[in-house]
PDB file of N, CA and C in Angstrom:
ATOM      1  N   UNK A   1      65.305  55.889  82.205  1.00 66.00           N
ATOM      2  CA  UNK A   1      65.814  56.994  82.948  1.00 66.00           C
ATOM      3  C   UNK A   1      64.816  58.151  82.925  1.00 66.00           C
ATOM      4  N   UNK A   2      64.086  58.534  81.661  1.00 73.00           N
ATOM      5  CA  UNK A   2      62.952  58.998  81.908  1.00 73.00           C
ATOM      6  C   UNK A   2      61.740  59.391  82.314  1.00 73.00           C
ATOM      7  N   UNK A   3      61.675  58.070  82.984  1.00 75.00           N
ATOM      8  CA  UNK A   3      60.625  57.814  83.214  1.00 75.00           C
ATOM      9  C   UNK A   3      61.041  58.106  84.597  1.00 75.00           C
ATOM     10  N   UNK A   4      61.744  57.426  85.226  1.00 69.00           N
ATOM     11  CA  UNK A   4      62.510  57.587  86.573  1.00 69.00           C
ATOM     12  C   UNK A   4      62.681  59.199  87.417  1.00 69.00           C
ATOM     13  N   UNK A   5      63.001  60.123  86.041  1.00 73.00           N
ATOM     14  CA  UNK A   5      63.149  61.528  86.335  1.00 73.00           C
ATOM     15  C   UNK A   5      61.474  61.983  86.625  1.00 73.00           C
ATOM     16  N   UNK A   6      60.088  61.470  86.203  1.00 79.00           N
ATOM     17  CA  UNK A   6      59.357  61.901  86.377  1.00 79.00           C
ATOM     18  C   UNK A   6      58.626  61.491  87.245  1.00 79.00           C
ATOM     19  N   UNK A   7      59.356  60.677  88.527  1.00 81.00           N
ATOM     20  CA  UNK A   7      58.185  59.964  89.744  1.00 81.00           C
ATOM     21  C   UNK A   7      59.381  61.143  90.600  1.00 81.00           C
ATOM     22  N   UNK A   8      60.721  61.907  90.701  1.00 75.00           N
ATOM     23  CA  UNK A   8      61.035  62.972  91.196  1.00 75.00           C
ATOM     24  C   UNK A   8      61.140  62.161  92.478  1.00 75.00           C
ATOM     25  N   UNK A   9      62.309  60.990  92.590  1.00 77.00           N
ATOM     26  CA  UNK A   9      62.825  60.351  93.653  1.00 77.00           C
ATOM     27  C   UNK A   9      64.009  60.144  93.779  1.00 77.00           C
ATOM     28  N   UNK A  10      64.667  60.374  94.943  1.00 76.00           N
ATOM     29  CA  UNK A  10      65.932  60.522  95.382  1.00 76.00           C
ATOM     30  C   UNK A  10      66.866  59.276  95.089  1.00 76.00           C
ATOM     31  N   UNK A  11      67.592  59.629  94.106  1.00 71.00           N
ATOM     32  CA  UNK A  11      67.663  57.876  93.827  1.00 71.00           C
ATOM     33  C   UNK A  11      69.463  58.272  93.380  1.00 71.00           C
ATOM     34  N   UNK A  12      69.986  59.135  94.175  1.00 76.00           N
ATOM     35  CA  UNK A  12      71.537  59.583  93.995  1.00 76.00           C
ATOM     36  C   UNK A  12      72.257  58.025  94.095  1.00 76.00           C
ATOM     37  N   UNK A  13      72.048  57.128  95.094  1.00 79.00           N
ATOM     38  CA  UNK A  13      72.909  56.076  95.372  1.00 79.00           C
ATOM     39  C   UNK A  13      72.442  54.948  94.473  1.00 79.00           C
ATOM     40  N   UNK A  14      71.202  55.133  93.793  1.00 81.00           N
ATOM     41  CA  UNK A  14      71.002  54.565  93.062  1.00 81.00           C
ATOM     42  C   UNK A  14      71.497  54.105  91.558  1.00 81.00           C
ATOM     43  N   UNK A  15      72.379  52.729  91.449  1.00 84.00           N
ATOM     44  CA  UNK A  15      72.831  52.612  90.274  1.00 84.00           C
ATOM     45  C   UNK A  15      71.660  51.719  89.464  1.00 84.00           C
ATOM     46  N   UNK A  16      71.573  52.178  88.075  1.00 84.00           N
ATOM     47  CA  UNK A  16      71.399  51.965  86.843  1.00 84.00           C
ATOM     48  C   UNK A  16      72.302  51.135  86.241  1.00 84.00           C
ATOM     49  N   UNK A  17      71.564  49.736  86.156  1.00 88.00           N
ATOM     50  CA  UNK A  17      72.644  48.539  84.795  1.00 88.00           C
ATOM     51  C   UNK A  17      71.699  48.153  83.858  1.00 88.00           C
ATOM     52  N   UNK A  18      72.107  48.416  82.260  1.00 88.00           N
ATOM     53  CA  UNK A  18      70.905  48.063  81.163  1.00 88.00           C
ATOM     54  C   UNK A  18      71.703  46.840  80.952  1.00 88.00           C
ATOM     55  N   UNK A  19      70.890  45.829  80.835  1.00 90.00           N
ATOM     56  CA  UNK A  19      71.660  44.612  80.220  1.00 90.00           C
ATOM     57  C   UNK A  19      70.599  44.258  79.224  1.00 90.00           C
ATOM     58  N   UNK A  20      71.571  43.474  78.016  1.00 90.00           N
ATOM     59  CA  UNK A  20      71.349  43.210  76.529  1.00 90.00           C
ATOM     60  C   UNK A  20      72.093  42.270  76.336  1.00 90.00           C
ATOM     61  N   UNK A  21      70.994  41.534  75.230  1.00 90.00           N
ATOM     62  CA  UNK A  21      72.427  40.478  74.464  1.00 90.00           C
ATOM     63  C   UNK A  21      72.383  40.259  72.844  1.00 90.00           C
ATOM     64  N   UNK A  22      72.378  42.382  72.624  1.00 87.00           N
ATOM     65  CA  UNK A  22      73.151  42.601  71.552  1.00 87.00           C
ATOM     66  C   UNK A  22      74.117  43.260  71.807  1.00 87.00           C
ATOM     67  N   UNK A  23      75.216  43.210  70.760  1.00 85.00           N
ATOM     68  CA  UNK A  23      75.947  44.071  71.420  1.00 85.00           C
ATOM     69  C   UNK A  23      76.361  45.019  70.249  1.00 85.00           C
ATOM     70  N   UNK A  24      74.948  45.471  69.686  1.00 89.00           N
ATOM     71  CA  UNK A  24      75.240  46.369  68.617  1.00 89.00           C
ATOM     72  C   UNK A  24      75.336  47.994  68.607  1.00 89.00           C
ATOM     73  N   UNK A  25      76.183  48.924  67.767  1.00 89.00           N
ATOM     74  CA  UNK A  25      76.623  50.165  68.629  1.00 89.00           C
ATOM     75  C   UNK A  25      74.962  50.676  68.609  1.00 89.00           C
ATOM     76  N   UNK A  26      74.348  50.096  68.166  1.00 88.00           N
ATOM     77  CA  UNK A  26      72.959  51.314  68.550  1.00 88.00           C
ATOM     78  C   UNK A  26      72.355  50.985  70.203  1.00 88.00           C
ATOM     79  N   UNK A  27      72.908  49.924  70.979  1.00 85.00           N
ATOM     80  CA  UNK A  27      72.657  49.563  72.020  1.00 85.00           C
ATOM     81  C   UNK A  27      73.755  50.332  72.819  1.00 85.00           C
ATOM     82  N   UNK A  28      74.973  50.509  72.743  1.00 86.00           N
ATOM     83  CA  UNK A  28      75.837  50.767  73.221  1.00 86.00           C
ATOM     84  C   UNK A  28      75.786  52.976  73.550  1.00 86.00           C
ATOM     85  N   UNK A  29      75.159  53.127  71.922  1.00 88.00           N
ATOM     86  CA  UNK A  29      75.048  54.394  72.104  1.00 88.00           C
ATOM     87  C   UNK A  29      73.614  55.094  72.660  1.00 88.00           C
ATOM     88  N   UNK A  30      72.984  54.258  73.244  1.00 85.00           N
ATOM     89  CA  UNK A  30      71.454  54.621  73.602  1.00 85.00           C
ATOM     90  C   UNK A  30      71.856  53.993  75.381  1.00 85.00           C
ATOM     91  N   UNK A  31      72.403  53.524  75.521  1.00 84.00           N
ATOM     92  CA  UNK A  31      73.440  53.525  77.037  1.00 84.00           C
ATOM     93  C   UNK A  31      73.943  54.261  77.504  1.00 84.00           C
ATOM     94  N   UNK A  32      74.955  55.189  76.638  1.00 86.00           N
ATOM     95  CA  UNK A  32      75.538  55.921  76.992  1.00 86.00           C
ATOM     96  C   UNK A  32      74.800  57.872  77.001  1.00 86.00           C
ATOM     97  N   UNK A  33      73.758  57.374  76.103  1.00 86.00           N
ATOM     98  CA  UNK A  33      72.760  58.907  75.955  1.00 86.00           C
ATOM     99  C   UNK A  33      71.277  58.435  77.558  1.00 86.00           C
ATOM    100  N   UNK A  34      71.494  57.400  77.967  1.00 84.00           N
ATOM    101  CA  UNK A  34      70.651  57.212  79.050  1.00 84.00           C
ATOM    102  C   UNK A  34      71.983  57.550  80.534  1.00 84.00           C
ATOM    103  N   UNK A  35      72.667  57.436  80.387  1.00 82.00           N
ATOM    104  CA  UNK A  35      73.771  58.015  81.731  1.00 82.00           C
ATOM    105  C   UNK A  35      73.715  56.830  82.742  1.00 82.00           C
ATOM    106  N   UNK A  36      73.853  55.680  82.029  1.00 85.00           N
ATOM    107  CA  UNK A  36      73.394  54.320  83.170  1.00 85.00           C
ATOM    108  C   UNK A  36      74.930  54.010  83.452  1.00 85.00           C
ATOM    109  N   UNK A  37      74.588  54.108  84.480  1.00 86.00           N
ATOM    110  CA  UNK A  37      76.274  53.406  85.252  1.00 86.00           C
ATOM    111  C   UNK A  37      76.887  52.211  84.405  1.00 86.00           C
ATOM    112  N   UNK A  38      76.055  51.396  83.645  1.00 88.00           N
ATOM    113  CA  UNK A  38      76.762  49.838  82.983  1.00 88.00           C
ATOM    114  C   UNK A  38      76.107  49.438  81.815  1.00 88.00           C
ATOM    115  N   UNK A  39      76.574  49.364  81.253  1.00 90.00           N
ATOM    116  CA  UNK A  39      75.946  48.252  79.883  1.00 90.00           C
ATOM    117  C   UNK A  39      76.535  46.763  80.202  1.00 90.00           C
ATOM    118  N   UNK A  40      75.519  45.734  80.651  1.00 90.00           N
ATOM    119  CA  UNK A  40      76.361  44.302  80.554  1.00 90.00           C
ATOM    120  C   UNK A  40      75.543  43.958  79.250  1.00 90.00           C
ATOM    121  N   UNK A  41      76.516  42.471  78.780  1.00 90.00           N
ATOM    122  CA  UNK A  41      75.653  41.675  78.008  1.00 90.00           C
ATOM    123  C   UNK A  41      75.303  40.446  78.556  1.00 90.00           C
ATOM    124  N   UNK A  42      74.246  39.862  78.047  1.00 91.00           N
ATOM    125  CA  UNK A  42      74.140  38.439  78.199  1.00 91.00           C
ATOM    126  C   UNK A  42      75.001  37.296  77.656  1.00 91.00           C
ATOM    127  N   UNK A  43      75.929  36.266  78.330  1.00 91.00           N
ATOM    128  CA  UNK A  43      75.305  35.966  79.261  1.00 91.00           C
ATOM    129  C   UNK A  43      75.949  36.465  80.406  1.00 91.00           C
ATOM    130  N   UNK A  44      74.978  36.940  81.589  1.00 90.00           N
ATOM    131  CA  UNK A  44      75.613  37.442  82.762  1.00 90.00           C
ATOM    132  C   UNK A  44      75.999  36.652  84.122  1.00 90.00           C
ATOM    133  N   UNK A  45      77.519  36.464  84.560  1.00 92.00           N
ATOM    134  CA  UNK A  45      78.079  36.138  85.786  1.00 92.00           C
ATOM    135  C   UNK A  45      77.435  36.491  86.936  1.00 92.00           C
ATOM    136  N   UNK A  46      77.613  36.111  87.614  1.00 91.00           N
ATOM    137  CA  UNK A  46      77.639  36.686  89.213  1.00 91.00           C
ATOM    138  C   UNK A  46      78.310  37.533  89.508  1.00 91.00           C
ATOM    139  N   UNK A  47      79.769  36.916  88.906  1.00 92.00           N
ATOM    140  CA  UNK A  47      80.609  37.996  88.834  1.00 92.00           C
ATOM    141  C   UNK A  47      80.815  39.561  88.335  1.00 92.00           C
ATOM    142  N   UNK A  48      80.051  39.418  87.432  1.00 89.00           N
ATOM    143  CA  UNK A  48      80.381  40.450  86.635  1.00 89.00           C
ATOM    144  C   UNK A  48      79.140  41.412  86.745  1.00 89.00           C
ATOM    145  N   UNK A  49      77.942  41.076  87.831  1.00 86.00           N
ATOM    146  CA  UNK A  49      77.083  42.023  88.219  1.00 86.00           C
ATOM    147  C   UNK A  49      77.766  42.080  89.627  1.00 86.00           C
ATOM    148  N   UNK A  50      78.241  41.530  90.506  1.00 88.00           N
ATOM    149  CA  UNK A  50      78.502  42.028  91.997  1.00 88.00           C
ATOM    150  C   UNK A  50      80.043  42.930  91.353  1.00 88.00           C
ATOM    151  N   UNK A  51      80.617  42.669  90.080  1.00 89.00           N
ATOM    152  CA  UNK A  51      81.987  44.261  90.219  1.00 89.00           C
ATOM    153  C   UNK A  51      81.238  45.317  89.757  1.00 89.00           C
ATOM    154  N   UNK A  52      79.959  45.714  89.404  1.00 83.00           N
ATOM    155  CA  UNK A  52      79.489  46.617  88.687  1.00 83.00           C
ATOM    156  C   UNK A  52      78.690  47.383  90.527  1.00 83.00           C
ATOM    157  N   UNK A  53      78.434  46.313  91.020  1.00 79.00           N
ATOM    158  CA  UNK A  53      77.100  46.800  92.039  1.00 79.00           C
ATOM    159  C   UNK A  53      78.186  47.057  93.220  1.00 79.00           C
ATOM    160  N   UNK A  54      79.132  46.600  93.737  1.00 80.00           N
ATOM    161  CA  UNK A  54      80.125  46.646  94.806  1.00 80.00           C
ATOM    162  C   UNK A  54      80.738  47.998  94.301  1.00 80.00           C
TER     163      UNK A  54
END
């Protein structure tokens, strides 16, 4: 997300998904201090990235 803030691009409609396959709270709380629309884990559906992206 940092990095993102410093190329200074319009990226409002733009969603953010971190995916991991830990699911330990130091992952969970470094998700939620990045402002990303989703934390998935592995392993990931179809499903369960098109309810995050729809």
């Amino acid at each position: 997300m940092e990095e993102l803030a410093k190329l200074n691009l319009n990226l409002t409609e733009t969603k953010v998904v971190l995916l991991t396959s830990s699911q330990s709270p130091w992952d969970k709380e470094r998700a939620a201090k990045s402002q990303a629309d989703a934390l998935l884990y592995k392993p990931l559906t179809k499903e369960t990235l098109r309810s995050i992206l729809m």
